[in-house]
PDB file of C-alpha atoms in Angstrom:
ATOM      1  CA  MET A  12     169.561  36.430   6.079  1.00  0.00           C
ATOM      2  CA  THR A  13     170.026  40.283   4.584  1.00  0.00           C
ATOM      3  CA  THR A  14     167.503  39.009   1.374  1.00  0.00           C
ATOM      4  CA  LEU A  15     165.130  37.987   4.251  1.00  0.00           C
ATOM      5  CA  ILE A  16     165.341  41.435   6.118  1.00  0.00           C
ATOM      6  CA  GLN A  17     164.963  43.541   3.089  1.00  0.00           C
ATOM      7  CA  LEU A  18     162.028  41.257   1.936  1.00  0.00           C
ATOM      8  CA  VAL A  19     160.075  41.723   4.987  1.00  0.00           C
ATOM      9  CA  ARG A  20     160.733  45.508   5.007  1.00  0.00           C
ATOM     10  CA  LEU A  21     159.369  45.822   1.566  1.00  0.00           C
ATOM     11  CA  LEU A  22     156.195  43.699   2.904  1.00  0.00           C
ATOM     12  CA  ARG A  23     155.784  45.958   5.833  1.00  0.00           C
ATOM     13  CA  ASP A  24     156.261  49.075   4.041  1.00  0.00           C
ATOM     14  CA  PRO A  25     152.422  50.115   2.909  1.00  0.00           C
ATOM     15  CA  GLU A  26     153.743  52.192  -0.044  1.00  0.00           C
ATOM     16  CA  SER A  27     155.721  49.328  -1.748  1.00  0.00           C
ATOM     17  CA  PRO A  28     154.255  48.141  -4.820  1.00  0.00           C
ATOM     18  CA  THR A  29     154.579  44.463  -3.706  1.00  0.00           C
ATOM     19  CA  ASN A  30     152.711  45.172  -0.323  1.00  0.00           C
ATOM     20  CA  ARG A  31     149.958  46.865  -2.350  1.00  0.00           C
ATOM     21  CA  LEU A  32     149.708  44.191  -4.807  1.00  0.00           C
ATOM     22  CA  LEU A  33     148.872  41.876  -2.172  1.00  0.00           C
ATOM     23  CA  SER A  34     146.630  43.613  -0.118  1.00  0.00           C
ATOM     24  CA  ALA A  35     144.526  43.989  -3.553  1.00  0.00           C
ATOM     25  CA  TRP A  36     144.807  40.229  -4.108  1.00  0.00           C
ATOM     26  CA  ALA A  37     143.896  39.263  -0.263  1.00  0.00           C
ATOM     27  CA  ASP A  38     140.811  38.218  -1.074  1.00  0.00           C
ATOM     28  CA  VAL A  39     141.517  36.261  -3.806  1.00  0.00           C
ATOM     29  CA  PRO A  40     139.596  32.686  -3.674  1.00  0.00           C
ATOM     30  CA  MET A  41     142.896  30.808  -4.328  1.00  0.00           C
ATOM     31  CA  LEU A  42     140.543  27.374  -5.202  1.00  0.00           C
ATOM     32  CA  MET A  43     139.353  29.331  -8.368  1.00  0.00           C
ATOM     33  CA  MET A  44     143.002  30.032  -9.185  1.00  0.00           C
ATOM     34  CA  LEU A  45     144.034  26.371  -9.270  1.00  0.00           C
ATOM     35  CA  ASP A  46     141.547  26.119 -12.406  1.00  0.00           C
ATOM     36  CA  GLU A  47     143.599  28.826 -14.197  1.00  0.00           C
ATOM     37  CA  ASP A  48     146.103  27.410 -16.602  1.00  0.00           C
ATOM     38  CA  TRP A  49     148.891  29.458 -15.580  1.00  0.00           C
ATOM     39  CA  ALA A  50     150.707  28.514 -19.043  1.00  0.00           C
ATOM     40  CA  ASP A  51     148.462  29.537 -21.514  1.00  0.00           C
ATOM     41  CA  GLY A  52     149.931  32.818 -21.897  1.00  0.00           C
ATOM     42  CA  PRO A  53     151.481  36.287 -20.454  1.00  0.00           C
ATOM     43  CA  LEU A  54     150.021  37.341 -17.376  1.00  0.00           C
ATOM     44  CA  VAL A  55     149.399  41.509 -17.168  1.00  0.00           C
ATOM     45  CA  VAL A  56     148.531  43.335 -13.726  1.00  0.00           C
ATOM     46  CA  VAL A  57     146.435  46.773 -14.326  1.00  0.00           C
ATOM     47  CA  GLY A  58     149.139  49.225 -12.283  1.00  0.00           C
ATOM     48  CA  PHE A  59     147.773  51.093  -9.470  1.00  0.00           C
ATOM     49  CA  ALA A  60     147.631  54.479 -11.016  1.00  0.00           C
ATOM     50  CA  ASP A  61     145.909  53.202 -14.205  1.00  0.00           C
ATOM     51  CA  LYS A  62     142.158  54.114 -14.007  1.00  0.00           C
ATOM     52  CA  MET A  63     141.377  53.951 -17.535  1.00  0.00           C
ATOM     53  CA  MET A  64     139.259  50.926 -17.426  1.00  0.00           C
ATOM     54  CA  TRP A  65     137.775  51.400 -13.671  1.00  0.00           C
ATOM     55  CA  PRO A  66     135.488  50.139 -12.394  1.00  0.00           C
ATOM     56  CA  MET A  67     135.573  47.297 -14.724  1.00  0.00           C
ATOM     57  CA  LEU A  68     139.198  46.567 -14.590  1.00  0.00           C
ATOM     58  CA  PRO A  69     140.600  48.008 -11.287  1.00  0.00           C
ATOM     59  CA  PRO A  70     143.936  48.532 -10.149  1.00  0.00           C
ATOM     60  CA  GLY A  71     145.362  44.918  -9.012  1.00  0.00           C
ATOM     61  CA  SER A  72     143.537  43.235 -11.664  1.00  0.00           C
ATOM     62  CA  LEU A  73     145.277  40.056 -13.279  1.00  0.00           C
ATOM     63  CA  LEU A  74     144.743  39.660 -17.001  1.00  0.00           C
ATOM     64  CA  ARG A  75     145.761  36.953 -19.504  1.00  0.00           C
ATOM     65  CA  LEU A  76     147.400  38.382 -22.467  1.00  0.00           C
ATOM     66  CA  ASP A  77     146.478  36.906 -25.970  1.00  0.00           C
ATOM     67  CA  THR A  78     149.461  38.134 -28.324  1.00  0.00           C
ATOM     68  CA  LYS A  79     147.562  36.351 -31.416  1.00  0.00           C
ATOM     69  CA  THR A  80     144.868  38.728 -31.282  1.00  0.00           C
ATOM     70  CA  ARG A  81     146.327  42.005 -32.250  1.00  0.00           C
ATOM     71  CA  LYS A  82     143.965  43.390 -35.014  1.00  0.00           C
ATOM     72  CA  ILE A  83     141.977  46.439 -34.212  1.00  0.00           C
ATOM     73  CA  GLU A  84     138.999  46.379 -36.471  1.00  0.00           C
ATOM     74  CA  GLU A  85     137.548  49.662 -37.861  1.00  0.00           C
ATOM     75  CA  ARG A  86     134.119  49.392 -36.416  1.00  0.00           C
ATOM     76  CA  ALA A  87     131.764  50.604 -33.545  1.00  0.00           C
ATOM     77  CA  TRP A  88     131.313  47.943 -30.905  1.00  0.00           C
ATOM     78  CA  PRO A  89     128.587  47.833 -28.438  1.00  0.00           C
ATOM     79  CA  GLU A  90     129.363  48.778 -25.013  1.00  0.00           C
ATOM     80  CA  PHE A  91     129.655  44.961 -23.674  1.00  0.00           C
ATOM     81  CA  GLU A  92     131.082  43.274 -26.423  1.00  0.00           C
ATOM     82  CA  ARG A  93     133.723  45.869 -26.773  1.00  0.00           C
ATOM     83  CA  PRO A  94     137.540  44.134 -26.414  1.00  0.00           C
ATOM     84  CA  ILE A  95     140.089  45.609 -24.302  1.00  0.00           C
ATOM     85  CA  TYR A  96     143.618  45.695 -25.902  1.00  0.00           C
ATOM     86  CA  LEU A  97     147.074  46.209 -24.302  1.00  0.00           C
ATOM     87  CA  ILE A  98     148.780  48.891 -26.132  1.00  0.00           C
ATOM     88  CA  GLU A  99     152.098  50.237 -26.003  1.00  0.00           C
ATOM     89  CA  CYS A 100     152.339  53.846 -26.703  1.00  0.00           C
ATOM     90  CA  ARG A 101     154.987  56.697 -26.211  1.00  0.00           C
ATOM     91  CA  GLY A 102     157.214  54.586 -23.760  1.00  0.00           C
ATOM     92  CA  ARG A 103     153.761  53.842 -21.770  1.00  0.00           C
ATOM     93  CA  PHE A 104     151.381  50.804 -21.402  1.00  0.00           C
ATOM     94  CA  TYR A 105     147.343  51.254 -21.751  1.00  0.00           C
ATOM     95  CA  CYS A 106     144.692  48.701 -20.663  1.00  0.00           C
ATOM     96  CA  CYS A 107     142.025  50.280 -22.943  1.00  0.00           C
ATOM     97  CA  HIS A 108     139.475  49.733 -25.551  1.00  0.00           C
ATOM     98  CA  ALA A 109     140.482  50.901 -28.862  1.00  0.00           C
ATOM     99  CA  GLN A 110     139.350  51.838 -32.144  1.00  0.00           C
ATOM    100  CA  ARG A 111     140.945  52.542 -35.315  1.00  0.00           C
ATOM    101  CA  ARG A 112     140.249  55.100 -38.093  1.00  0.00           C
ATOM    102  CA  GLY A 113     142.269  54.922 -40.702  1.00  0.00           C
ATOM    103  CA  ASP A 114     145.637  56.018 -39.761  1.00  0.00           C
ATOM    104  CA  MET A 115     144.587  57.123 -36.007  1.00  0.00           C
ATOM    105  CA  LEU A 116     143.862  55.007 -33.452  1.00  0.00           C
ATOM    106  CA  ARG A 117     141.833  56.033 -30.370  1.00  0.00           C
ATOM    107  CA  LEU A 118     142.378  54.746 -27.003  1.00  0.00           C
ATOM    108  CA  ILE A 119     139.067  54.580 -25.040  1.00  0.00           C
ATOM    109  CA  SER A 120     138.593  54.500 -21.264  1.00  0.00           C
ATOM    110  CA  HIS A 121     135.672  52.659 -19.336  1.00  0.00           C
ATOM    111  CA  LEU A 122     132.613  55.293 -19.123  1.00  0.00           C
ATOM    112  CA  GLU A 123     132.739  55.500 -15.465  1.00  0.00           C
ATOM    113  CA  SER A 124     136.212  55.964 -15.254  1.00  0.00           C
ATOM    114  CA  PRO A 125     138.079  59.016 -14.284  1.00  0.00           C
ATOM    115  CA  ALA A 126     140.319  59.217 -16.556  1.00  0.00           C
ATOM    116  CA  ALA A 127     140.093  61.004 -19.760  1.00  0.00           C
ATOM    117  CA  PRO A 128     136.717  59.384 -21.968  1.00  0.00           C
ATOM    118  CA  SER A 129     139.527  58.857 -25.193  1.00  0.00           C
ATOM    119  CA  PHE A 130     142.873  60.636 -26.813  1.00  0.00           C
ATOM    120  CA  SER A 131     143.788  59.483 -30.343  1.00  0.00           C
ATOM    121  CA  VAL A 132     147.645  58.637 -31.528  1.00  0.00           C
ATOM    122  CA  PRO A 133     148.906  57.879 -35.285  1.00  0.00           C
ATOM    123  CA  TYR A 134     148.509  53.779 -35.458  1.00  0.00           C
ATOM    124  CA  LYS A 135     152.076  53.791 -36.386  1.00  0.00           C
ATOM    125  CA  GLU A 136     153.289  55.252 -32.976  1.00  0.00           C
ATOM    126  CA  ALA A 137     151.262  52.657 -31.108  1.00  0.00           C
ATOM    127  CA  ARG A 138     152.075  48.904 -30.772  1.00  0.00           C
ATOM    128  CA  VAL A 139     149.086  46.560 -30.234  1.00  0.00           C
ATOM    129  CA  ARG A 140     150.598  43.960 -27.868  1.00  0.00           C
ATOM    130  CA  GLY A 141     146.942  42.024 -27.880  1.00  0.00           C
ATOM    131  CA  GLN A 142     143.925  41.342 -26.414  1.00  0.00           C
ATOM    132  CA  LEU A 143     143.093  41.142 -22.717  1.00  0.00           C
ATOM    133  CA  LYS A 144     141.132  38.764 -20.823  1.00  0.00           C
ATOM    134  CA  PRO A 145     140.095  39.131 -16.936  1.00  0.00           C
ATOM    135  CA  ILE A 146     141.404  36.395 -14.608  1.00  0.00           C
ATOM    136  CA  PHE A 147     140.911  38.221 -11.480  1.00  0.00           C
ATOM    137  CA  ARG A 148     139.507  41.116 -10.585  1.00  0.00           C
ATOM    138  CA  PRO A 149     139.838  43.006  -6.738  1.00  0.00           C
ATOM    139  CA  LEU A 150     136.928  43.986  -5.333  1.00  0.00           C
ATOM    140  CA  ALA A 151     136.120  47.762  -5.330  1.00  0.00           C
ATOM    141  CA  THR A 152     135.636  48.531  -1.573  1.00  0.00           C
ATOM    142  CA  ARG A 153     135.774  51.953   0.070  1.00  0.00           C
ATOM    143  CA  GLY A 154     139.776  52.487   1.165  1.00  0.00           C
ATOM    144  CA  SER A 155     141.006  49.548  -1.147  1.00  0.00           C
ATOM    145  CA  ALA A 156     143.471  50.332  -4.041  1.00  0.00           C
ATOM    146  CA  ALA A 157     140.866  48.927  -6.108  1.00  0.00           C
ATOM    147  CA  GLY A 158     138.204  51.307  -4.643  1.00  0.00           C
ATOM    148  CA  ARG A 159     136.361  54.438  -5.754  1.00  0.00           C
ATOM    149  CA  PRO A 160     138.674  57.222  -7.100  1.00  0.00           C
ATOM    150  CA  SER A 161     138.759  60.216  -5.183  1.00  0.00           C
ATOM    151  CA  ASN A 162     139.236  62.880  -8.339  1.00  0.00           C
ATOM    152  CA  ARG A 163     136.645  62.545 -11.054  1.00  0.00           C
ATOM    153  CA  ARG A 164     137.713  64.246 -14.011  1.00  0.00           C
ATOM    154  CA  ARG A 165     134.457  63.917 -15.931  1.00  0.00           C
TER     155      ARG A 165
END
């Protein structure tokens, strides 16, 4: 009974990550989700503070991680063909585009994102966890967690 009371409090607390995630997914077309092969690899949720790929991948987006695709090619990509990676660096995870130049790795945000356009880290300090494929993206509506960020830094 105590666990149930704790769960109810957690779900009612508007600041809890669980409540925010369920709110972002409130409009998920569940019938479409039935077609998804849930055993096809690890899943990643874009955190509510992560704005690097906004508006393409707003906070609360559900992504599939392809752990077999870890190599970042040393070339320029056209905007709509550029792959998205999950990169671990300095104790944080980044969902972003990436470009390798020699021994440096450039982490690149979406053009419309309020996050810094890009920053470079030594390739040896970064761990490319894999390439990401979107499964579900919440609608970026005004007032929602996925909506337009109020602090544009560009």
